[in-house]
Every structure is written in structure tokens, then in C-alpha cells.
Coordinates of C-alpha atoms and ligand atoms in Angstrom, one line a residue:
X1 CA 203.4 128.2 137.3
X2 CA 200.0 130.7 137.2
X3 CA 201.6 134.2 137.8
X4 CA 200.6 135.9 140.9
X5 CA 198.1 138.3 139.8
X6 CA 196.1 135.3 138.2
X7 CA 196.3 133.5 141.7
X8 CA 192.6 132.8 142.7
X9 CA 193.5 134.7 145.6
X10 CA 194.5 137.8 143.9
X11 CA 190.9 137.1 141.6
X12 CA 188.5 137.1 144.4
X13 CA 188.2 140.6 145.0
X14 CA 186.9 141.0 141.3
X15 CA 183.9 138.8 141.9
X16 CA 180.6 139.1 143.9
X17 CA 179.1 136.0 145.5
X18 CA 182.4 134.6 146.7
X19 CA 182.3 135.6 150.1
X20 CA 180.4 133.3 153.0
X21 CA 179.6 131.0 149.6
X22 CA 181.5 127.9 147.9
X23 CA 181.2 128.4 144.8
X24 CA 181.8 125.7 142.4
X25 CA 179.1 125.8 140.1
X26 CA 180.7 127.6 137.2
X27 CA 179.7 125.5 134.6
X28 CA 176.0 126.0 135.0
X29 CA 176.7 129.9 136.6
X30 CA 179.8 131.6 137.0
X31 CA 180.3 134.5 139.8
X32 CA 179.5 138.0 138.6
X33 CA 182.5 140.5 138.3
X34 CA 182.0 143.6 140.2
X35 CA 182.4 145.3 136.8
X36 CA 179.0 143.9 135.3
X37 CA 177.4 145.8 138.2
X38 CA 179.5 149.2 136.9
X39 CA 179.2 148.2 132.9
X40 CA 175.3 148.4 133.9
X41 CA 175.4 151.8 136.1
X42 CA 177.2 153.1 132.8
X43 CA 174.2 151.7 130.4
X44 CA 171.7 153.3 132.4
X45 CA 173.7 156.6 132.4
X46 CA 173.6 156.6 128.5
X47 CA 169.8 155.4 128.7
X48 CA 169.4 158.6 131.0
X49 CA 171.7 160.9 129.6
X50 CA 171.7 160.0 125.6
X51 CA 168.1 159.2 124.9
X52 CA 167.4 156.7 121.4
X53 CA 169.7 159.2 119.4
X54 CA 172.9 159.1 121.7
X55 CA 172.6 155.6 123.3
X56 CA 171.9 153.6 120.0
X57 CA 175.0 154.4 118.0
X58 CA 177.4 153.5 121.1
X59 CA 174.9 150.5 121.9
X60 CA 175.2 148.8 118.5
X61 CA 178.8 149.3 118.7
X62 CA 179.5 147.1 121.8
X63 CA 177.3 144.5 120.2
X64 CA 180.1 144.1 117.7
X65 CA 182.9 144.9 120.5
X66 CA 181.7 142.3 123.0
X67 CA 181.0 140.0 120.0
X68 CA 185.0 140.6 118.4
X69 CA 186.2 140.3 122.5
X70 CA 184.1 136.8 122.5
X71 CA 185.9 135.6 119.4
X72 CA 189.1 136.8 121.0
X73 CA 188.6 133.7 123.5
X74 CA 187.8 130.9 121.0
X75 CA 190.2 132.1 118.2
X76 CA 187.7 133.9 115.9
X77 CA 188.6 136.8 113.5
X78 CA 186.9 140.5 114.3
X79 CA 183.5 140.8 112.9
X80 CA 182.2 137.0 113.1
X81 CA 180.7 136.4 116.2
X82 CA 177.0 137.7 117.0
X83 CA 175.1 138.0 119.8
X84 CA 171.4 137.2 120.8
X85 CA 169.5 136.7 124.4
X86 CA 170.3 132.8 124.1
X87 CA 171.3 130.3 121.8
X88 CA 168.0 128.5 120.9
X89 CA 167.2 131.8 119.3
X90 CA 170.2 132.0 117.2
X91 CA 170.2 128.1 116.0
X92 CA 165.6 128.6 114.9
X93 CA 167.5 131.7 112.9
X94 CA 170.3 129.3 111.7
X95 CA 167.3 126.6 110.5
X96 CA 165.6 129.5 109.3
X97 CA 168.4 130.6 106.5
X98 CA 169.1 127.0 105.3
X99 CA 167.1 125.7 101.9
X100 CA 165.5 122.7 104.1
X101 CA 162.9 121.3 100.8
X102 CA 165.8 119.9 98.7
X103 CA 167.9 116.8 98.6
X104 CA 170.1 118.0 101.3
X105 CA 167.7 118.9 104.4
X106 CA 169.3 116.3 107.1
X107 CA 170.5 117.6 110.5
X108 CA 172.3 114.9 112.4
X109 CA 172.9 116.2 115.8
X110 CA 174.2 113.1 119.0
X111 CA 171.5 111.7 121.5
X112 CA 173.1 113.5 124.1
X113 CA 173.1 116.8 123.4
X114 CA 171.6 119.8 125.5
X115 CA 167.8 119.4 124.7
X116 CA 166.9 123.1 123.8
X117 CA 168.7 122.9 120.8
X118 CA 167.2 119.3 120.1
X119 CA 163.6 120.9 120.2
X120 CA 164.7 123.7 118.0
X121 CA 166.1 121.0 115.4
X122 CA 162.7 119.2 115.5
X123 CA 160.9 121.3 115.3
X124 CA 162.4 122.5 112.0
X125 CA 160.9 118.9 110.3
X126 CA 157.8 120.9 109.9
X127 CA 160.0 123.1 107.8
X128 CA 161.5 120.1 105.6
X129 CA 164.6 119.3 107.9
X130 CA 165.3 115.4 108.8
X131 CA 166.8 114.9 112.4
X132 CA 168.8 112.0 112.7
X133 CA 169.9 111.5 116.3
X134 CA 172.5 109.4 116.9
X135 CA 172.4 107.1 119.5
X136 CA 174.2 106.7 122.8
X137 CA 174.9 103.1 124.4
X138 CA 175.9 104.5 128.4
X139 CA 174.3 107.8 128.5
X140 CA 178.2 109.3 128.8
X141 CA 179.3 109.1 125.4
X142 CA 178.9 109.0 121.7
X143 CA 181.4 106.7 119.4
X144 CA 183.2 108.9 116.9
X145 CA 182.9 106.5 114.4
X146 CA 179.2 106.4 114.8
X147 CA 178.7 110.1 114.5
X148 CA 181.0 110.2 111.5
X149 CA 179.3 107.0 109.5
X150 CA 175.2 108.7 110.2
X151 CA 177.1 111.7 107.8
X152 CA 175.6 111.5 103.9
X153 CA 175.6 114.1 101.2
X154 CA 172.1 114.7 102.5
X155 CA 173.3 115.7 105.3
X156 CA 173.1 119.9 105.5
X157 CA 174.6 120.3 109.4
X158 CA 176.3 118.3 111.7
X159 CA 175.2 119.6 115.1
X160 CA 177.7 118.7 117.9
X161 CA 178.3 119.0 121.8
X162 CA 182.1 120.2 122.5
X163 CA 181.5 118.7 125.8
X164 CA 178.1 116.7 126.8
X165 CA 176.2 118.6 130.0
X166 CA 176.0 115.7 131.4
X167 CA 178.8 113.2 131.5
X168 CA 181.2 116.0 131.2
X169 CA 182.9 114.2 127.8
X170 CA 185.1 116.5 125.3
X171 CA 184.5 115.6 121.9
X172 CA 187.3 114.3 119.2
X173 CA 186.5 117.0 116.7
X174 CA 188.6 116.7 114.1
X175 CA 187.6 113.1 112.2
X176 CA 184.0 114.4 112.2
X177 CA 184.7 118.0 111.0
X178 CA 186.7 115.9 108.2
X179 CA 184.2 114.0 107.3
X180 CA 181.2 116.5 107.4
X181 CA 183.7 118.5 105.1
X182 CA 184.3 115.5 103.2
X183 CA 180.6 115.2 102.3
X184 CA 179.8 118.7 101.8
X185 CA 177.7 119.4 105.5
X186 CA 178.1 121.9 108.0
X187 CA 179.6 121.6 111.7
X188 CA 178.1 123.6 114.1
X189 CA 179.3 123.1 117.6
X190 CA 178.0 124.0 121.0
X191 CA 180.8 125.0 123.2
X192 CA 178.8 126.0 126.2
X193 CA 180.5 123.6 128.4
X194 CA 183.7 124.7 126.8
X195 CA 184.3 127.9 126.0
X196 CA 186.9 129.8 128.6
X197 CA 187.9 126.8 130.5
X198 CA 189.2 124.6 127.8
X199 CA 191.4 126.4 125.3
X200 CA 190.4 125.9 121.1
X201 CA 190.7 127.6 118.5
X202 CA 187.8 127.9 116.4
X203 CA 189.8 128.5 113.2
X204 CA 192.2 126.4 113.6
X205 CA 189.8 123.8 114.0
X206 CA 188.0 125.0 110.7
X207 CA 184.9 125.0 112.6
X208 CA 182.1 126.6 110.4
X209 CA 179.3 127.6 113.5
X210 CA 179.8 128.0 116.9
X211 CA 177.7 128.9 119.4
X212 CA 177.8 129.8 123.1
X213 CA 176.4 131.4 126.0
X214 CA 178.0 134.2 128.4
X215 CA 176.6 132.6 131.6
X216 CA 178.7 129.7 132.7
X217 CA 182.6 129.7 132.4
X218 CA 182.5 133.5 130.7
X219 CA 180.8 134.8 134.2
X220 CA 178.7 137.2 132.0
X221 CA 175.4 136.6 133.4
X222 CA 172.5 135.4 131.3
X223 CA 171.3 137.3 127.8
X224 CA 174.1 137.0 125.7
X225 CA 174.2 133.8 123.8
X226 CA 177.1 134.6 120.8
X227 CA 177.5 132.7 117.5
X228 CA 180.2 132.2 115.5
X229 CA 180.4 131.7 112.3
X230 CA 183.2 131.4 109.6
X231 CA 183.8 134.5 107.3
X232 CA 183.8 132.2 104.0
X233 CA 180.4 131.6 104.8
X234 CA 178.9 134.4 106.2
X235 CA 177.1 136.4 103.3
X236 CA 175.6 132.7 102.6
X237 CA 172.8 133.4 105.2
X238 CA 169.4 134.6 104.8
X239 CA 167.9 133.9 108.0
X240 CA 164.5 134.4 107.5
X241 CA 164.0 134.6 111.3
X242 CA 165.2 138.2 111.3
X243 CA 164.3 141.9 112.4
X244 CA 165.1 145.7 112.2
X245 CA 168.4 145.1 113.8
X246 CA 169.3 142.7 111.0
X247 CA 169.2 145.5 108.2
X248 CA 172.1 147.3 106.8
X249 CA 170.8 150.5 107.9
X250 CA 168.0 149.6 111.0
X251 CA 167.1 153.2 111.3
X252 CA 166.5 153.8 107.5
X253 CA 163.0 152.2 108.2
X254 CA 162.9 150.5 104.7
X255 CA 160.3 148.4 103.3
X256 CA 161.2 145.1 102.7
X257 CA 162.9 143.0 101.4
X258 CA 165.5 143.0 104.1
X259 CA 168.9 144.5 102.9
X260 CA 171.0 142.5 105.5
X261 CA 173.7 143.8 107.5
X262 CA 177.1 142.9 106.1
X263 CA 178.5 142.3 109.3
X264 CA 177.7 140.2 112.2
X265 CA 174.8 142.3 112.8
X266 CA 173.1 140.1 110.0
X267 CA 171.9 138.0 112.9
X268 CA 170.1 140.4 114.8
X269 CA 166.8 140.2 115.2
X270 CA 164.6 142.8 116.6
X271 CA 165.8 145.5 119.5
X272 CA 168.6 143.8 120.9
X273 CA 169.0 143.2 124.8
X274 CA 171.9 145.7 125.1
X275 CA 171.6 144.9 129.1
X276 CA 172.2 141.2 129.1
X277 CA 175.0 142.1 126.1
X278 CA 177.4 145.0 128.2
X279 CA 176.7 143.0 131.6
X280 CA 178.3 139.8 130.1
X281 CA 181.3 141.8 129.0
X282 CA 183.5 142.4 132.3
X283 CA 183.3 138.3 132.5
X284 CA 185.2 138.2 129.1
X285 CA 187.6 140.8 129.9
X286 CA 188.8 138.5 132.9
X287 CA 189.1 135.1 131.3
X288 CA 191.1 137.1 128.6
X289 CA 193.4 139.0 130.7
X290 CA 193.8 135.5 132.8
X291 CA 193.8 133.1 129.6
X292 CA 192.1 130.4 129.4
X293 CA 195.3 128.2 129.2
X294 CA 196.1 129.3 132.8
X295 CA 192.5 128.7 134.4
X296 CA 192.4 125.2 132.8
X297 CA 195.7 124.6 134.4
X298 CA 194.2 125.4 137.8
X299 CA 191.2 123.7 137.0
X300 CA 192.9 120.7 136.1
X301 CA 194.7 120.5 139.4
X302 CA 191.6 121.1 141.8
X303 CA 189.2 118.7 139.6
X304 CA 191.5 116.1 140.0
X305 CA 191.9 116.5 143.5
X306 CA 188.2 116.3 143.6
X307 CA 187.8 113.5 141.9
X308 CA 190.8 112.0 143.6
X309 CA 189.0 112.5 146.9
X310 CA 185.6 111.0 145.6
X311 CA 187.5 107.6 144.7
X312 CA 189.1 107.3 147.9
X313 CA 185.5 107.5 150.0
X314 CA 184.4 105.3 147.4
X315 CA 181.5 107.6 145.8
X316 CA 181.3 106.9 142.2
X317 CA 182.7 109.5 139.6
X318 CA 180.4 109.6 136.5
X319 CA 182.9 111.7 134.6
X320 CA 186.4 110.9 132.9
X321 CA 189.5 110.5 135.5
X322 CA 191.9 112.1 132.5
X323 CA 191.2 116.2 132.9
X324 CA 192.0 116.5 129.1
X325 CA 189.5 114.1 128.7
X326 CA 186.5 116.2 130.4
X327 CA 185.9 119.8 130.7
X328 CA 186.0 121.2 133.8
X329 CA 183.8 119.6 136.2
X330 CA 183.8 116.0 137.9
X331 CA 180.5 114.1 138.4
X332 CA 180.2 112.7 141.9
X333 CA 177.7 110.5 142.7
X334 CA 176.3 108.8 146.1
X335 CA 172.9 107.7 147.4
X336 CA 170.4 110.2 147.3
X337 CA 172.6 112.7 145.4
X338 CA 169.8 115.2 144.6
X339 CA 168.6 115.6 148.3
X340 CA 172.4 116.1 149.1
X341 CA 172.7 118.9 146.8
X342 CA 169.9 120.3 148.8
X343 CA 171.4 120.1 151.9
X344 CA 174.9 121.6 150.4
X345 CA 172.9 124.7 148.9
X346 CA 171.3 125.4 152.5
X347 CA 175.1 125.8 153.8
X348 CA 175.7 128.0 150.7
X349 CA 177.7 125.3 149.2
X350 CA 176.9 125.7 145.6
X351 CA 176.7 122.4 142.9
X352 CA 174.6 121.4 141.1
X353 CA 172.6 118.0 140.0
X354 CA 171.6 115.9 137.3
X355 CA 169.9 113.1 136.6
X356 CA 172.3 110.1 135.4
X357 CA 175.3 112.1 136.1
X358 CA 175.0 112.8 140.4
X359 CA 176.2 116.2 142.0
X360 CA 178.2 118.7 139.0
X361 CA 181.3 120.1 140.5
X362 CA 183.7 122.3 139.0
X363 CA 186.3 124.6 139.8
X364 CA 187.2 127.8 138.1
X365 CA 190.1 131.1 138.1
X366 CA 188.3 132.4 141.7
X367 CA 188.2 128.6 143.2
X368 CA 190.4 127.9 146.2
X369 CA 192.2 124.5 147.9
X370 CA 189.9 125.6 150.5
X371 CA 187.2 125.8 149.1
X372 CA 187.2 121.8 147.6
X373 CA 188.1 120.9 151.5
X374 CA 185.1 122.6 152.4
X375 CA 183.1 120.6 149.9
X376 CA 184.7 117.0 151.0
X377 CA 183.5 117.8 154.5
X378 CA 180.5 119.0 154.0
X379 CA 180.2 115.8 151.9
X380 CA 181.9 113.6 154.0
X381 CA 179.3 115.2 156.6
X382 CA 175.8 114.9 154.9
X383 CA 176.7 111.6 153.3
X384 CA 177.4 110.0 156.8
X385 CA 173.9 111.1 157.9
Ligands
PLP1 C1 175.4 122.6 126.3 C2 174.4 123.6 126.5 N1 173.8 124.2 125.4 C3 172.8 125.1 125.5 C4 172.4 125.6 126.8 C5 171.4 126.7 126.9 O1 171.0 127.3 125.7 P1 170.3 128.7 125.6 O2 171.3 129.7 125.4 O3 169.4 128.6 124.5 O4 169.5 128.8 126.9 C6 173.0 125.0 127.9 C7 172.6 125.4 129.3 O5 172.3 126.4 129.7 C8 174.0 124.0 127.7 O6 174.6 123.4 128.8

């Protein structure tokens, strides 16, 4: 039973967007909290007020705060998670700090994965690194098995997709963070699909990177990706992608080489976005203070009733019946499904599309009954014509 104050009815009020709009496309965007708009009134008071020698200080200090209140969501200690504008950045600095000329220069990362980090990983061959992608047979899914058995003691990471963008799919982590263990690789994991709507525990999981972004299920806004990354190995790291920001003491000015920051400010890189960092942070505060237990209860319930729906007016569902199968959107698709999205955007009915996969629909803390009964007819509706 989700206690009243986390009732989606009670939420609302805390979000922009949600009035005269449908809004179940939280895995690509979620809503903004009226407290990004105030968390940014307050950074441009200590722009205005504090000048470089008040504001940095306090700046550089919610970097590590918002970092610490990320890693409060996925299970990770104080003083391990990092931020940067997006992800991509964060894996070319990840490439950039691994020896990629020896024996062990091998990145095996699944066909289906989001393609920005793809290109980064490729584009590391010119640095040494081998890609091996591993191959998908229906677009939807990867077998376990197959991930586990393209692992060798060449291989340096095991890249990963907690959930794949487009099929929706969670991942069996466990047998393949044994076995990259087993032969002496890396996991890194992408839990943008994941991360506040389906609960894990970093730790516990004895995951050694993890990466996300603030802008879909966290309802941070874009410009603060955040990475993750165990405390056995962090002093490992030598990113030679790096900046200023990165150095024990940024406003020492000294000349290189880099003394890196002991904390998670190692991954900085030049002057950090400090806007896209303090907007993102009211979005965490909620899905803590909610849980993310709770909101994939709810979400369970809706996205079943969703898919449910689908079935029964025979559109096809692209994504896993089973909620604890999937994260927390259903893939609907009917003729024309692109054009229909269209048509649902005009009447402020936001999903989203892609290709192999139909309309994305997902329902999060703020979504309503309602609200899915307003999508089915406007479905229902559009698909008729
Ligand atoms: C699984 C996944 N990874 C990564 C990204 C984006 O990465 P970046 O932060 O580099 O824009 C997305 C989508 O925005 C995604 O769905």
C-alpha cells in the first residue's frame, strides 16, 4: 500500500508540465520539479552575489552532494559517484585511463546497446581497444550465455545495458558480473533506463562502473550524467581525458603533471556545468524521499494495465508481459506507429517512438489511472482513423 503522501495525486503539485499534458514519457524525459526552477534562482543568486571567490567553494561542494545523493538511490557509498554534462563524456574519460596497447585491450559491450556509448567504444580502436559486439538474434534481447562465453582474459571491460532502450529488457546481471570477475575484466553498466524506477543496489551487486543520466526517471533535466565507480578501484584511474577540475587543488594553477583529486572530483574535467548539476538535484530529492521501491510498485500496476489494454485491442506489445522482467515502460505497437505518436503529441499526449520497438510508454510517481485512460482513447481514437 503506497502511503498517502506518495499518492501521484499528492506528487503532482511538485512537478511542472503535468497540467493540460499526459505525460508518460519518463523514460526518455521526466517532468521537472518546481524545485529545479528555485535550485536555479538560488545559483544565479550566488553567481550574482558571491562572484568566482564565493560561488566556487559552495559550487564544488554540491558536485560532490548531488553526486553522494545520486549514489544514495543505486546503493553507492559517499564519495563515489561523479558527475559530468552526459555520459559519453565520462565513458571517452573511462577509455582514456585504461592501458589499451597490452594483452588485455578488449571491450565487449551487446549489439543492443544505446549507440553513443558504442561510438565512444569504437572509437577507442584507434587507441588500441578491440570491440567485440555481441550479437542479437530478435533485436529484443541478448542470451546471457552468449555475453558471458565472448568474456576472455583479454577482455579489459564488460560494457552492459541494465535495461535495453529499445525492447525495454532488464538484464540478468549476476552470471556475467561472475564471470567478468572470474576472468579478471571490468563491468560497467548503463542504468539509464534503470536507475529510480527499478530498485538495485550497486554494491551489492559488486558492480565496478556505473553510469547514468539525471534526465529520464531521476526528473533532473539534462547536464548531469553521474558515474559510479567502486571505491577499491578508484585511485586505479588516470584518465588522461582530464582538466583543472580534476586536480587536487584546481585553483593552485599547477603545472603539470596532474596531481588528481582524491575524491570523486578525479573525473572532472574542465569548468564543470554547475547549472545542469544543482537543476538535476530537486529530481533526486523526490525519488528518494518517495523510494524507488514504491514508484516501481505503482509503475508495475499502470504498465500492466497498459499493456493489458494493448492485448485486448490486439496491438502488439514489443516489450516483456512480466513487469520484473522490463523496466518501466511497455512497447505498443500498430500500423503506422510513428505518425501516431505525432498525432498523440499534437493533443499533448506525450510518448515516444522507436524504430523496431513502436510507441515507448511508461508511467512514473506523478502518473495517474487517468491519465493511461486518456492514452487508450486517444489510441483507440487515432488508430480507428
Ligand atoms: C541507455 C542509454 N544510455 C545513454 C543515453 C545517453 O547518453 P548521454 O548521457 O551520453 O547523452 C541514453 C539516452 O539518452 C540511453 O537511453
Amino acid at each position: 500500500m503506497i502511503a498517502s503522501q506518495h499518492q501521484p495525486a499528492a506528487l503532482r503539485p511538485r512537478f511542472a508540465g503535468l497540467d493540460g499534458a499526459t505525460w508518460l514519457v519518463s523514460h526518455s524525459m521526466g517532468a521537472p520539479p518546481h524545485a529545479a526552477r528555485e535550485a536555479l534562482a538560488r545559483y544565479w543568486e550566488q553567481w550574482a552575489q558571491g562572484g568566482p571567490e564565493g560561488a566556487w567553494p559552495g559550487w564544488l561542494d554540491d558536485a560532490r552532494a548531488i553526486g553522494d545523493g545520486i549514489g544514495a538511490i543505486v546503493g553507492a557509498a559517499p564519495g563515489t559517484v561523479s558527475l559530468a554534462p552526459n555520459v559519453s563524456l565520462l565513458q571517452s574519460a573511462l577509455a582514456s585511463s585504461l592501458d589499451l596497447r597490452g594483452e588485455r585491450n578488449e571491450i565487449v559491450y551487446e549489439a543492443l546497446q544505446f549507440p553513443s556509448l558504442a561510438y565512444v567504444w569504437q572509437a577507442w580502436e584507434r587507441a588500441g581497444a578491440r570491440t567485440l559486439r555481441v550479437p542479437t538474434d530478435d533485436g529484443r534481447t541478448i542470451p546471457t550465455d552468449r555475453i558471458c562465453s565472448a568474456i576472455t582474459e583479454r577482455t579489459a571491460l564488460v560494457v552492459l545495458s541494465h535495461a535495453y532502450y529499445q525492447s525495454a529488457v532488464l538484464i540478468d546481471l549476476p552470471p556475467i558480473v561472475a564471470r567478468a570477475h572470474e576472468a579478471g575484466a571490468l563491468v560497467v553498466l548503463d542504468a539509464y533506463q534503470t536507475a529510480g524506477i527499478v530498485p538495485f543496489d550497486v554494491t551489492a551487486l559488486d558492480l565496478d562502473i556505473v553510469v547514468g543520466g539525471s534526465h529520464k526517471w531521476l526528473c533532473g533535466g539534462p547536464g548531469c550524467g553521474w558515474m559510479y565507480v567502486k571505491p577499491q578501484l578508484a585511485q586505479r584511474f588516470r584518465p588522461m581525458v582530464t582538466g583543472w577540475f580534476g586536480h587536487r587543488e584546481p585553483f593552485a594553477f599547477e603545472p603539470p603533471p596532474i596531481d588528481y583529486a582524491p575524491d570523486q572530483l578525479r573525473w572532472a574535467t574542465g569548468t564543470p556545468t554547475i547549472p545542469g548539476y544543482v537543476a538535476a538535484r530537486a529530481g533526486h530529492e523526490i525519488i528518494r524521499e518517495v523510494g524507488v521501491a514504491t514508484i516501481r510498485e505503482h509503475n508495475a500496476r499502470l504498465t500492466r494495465r497498459l499493456s493489458d489494454a494493448a492485448l485486448e485491442r490486439g496491438w502488439t506489445v514489443n516489450t516483456p508481459l512480466d513487469p520484473a522482467k522490463r523496466t518501466g515502460w511497455v512497447g505498443i505497437d500498430v500500423p503506422h506507429a510513428e505518425q501516431v505518436q505525432h498525432e498523440l503529441h499534437e493533443r499533448r499526449i506525450y510518448v515516444d517512438h522507436r524504430p523496431g520497438c513502436g510507441l515507448r510508454v511508461s508511467a512514473h510517481l506523478y502518473t495517474t489511472d487517468d491519465e493511461i485512460d486518456v492514452f487508450l482513447a486517444a489510441m483507440d481514437d487515432v488508430v480507428s482513423r
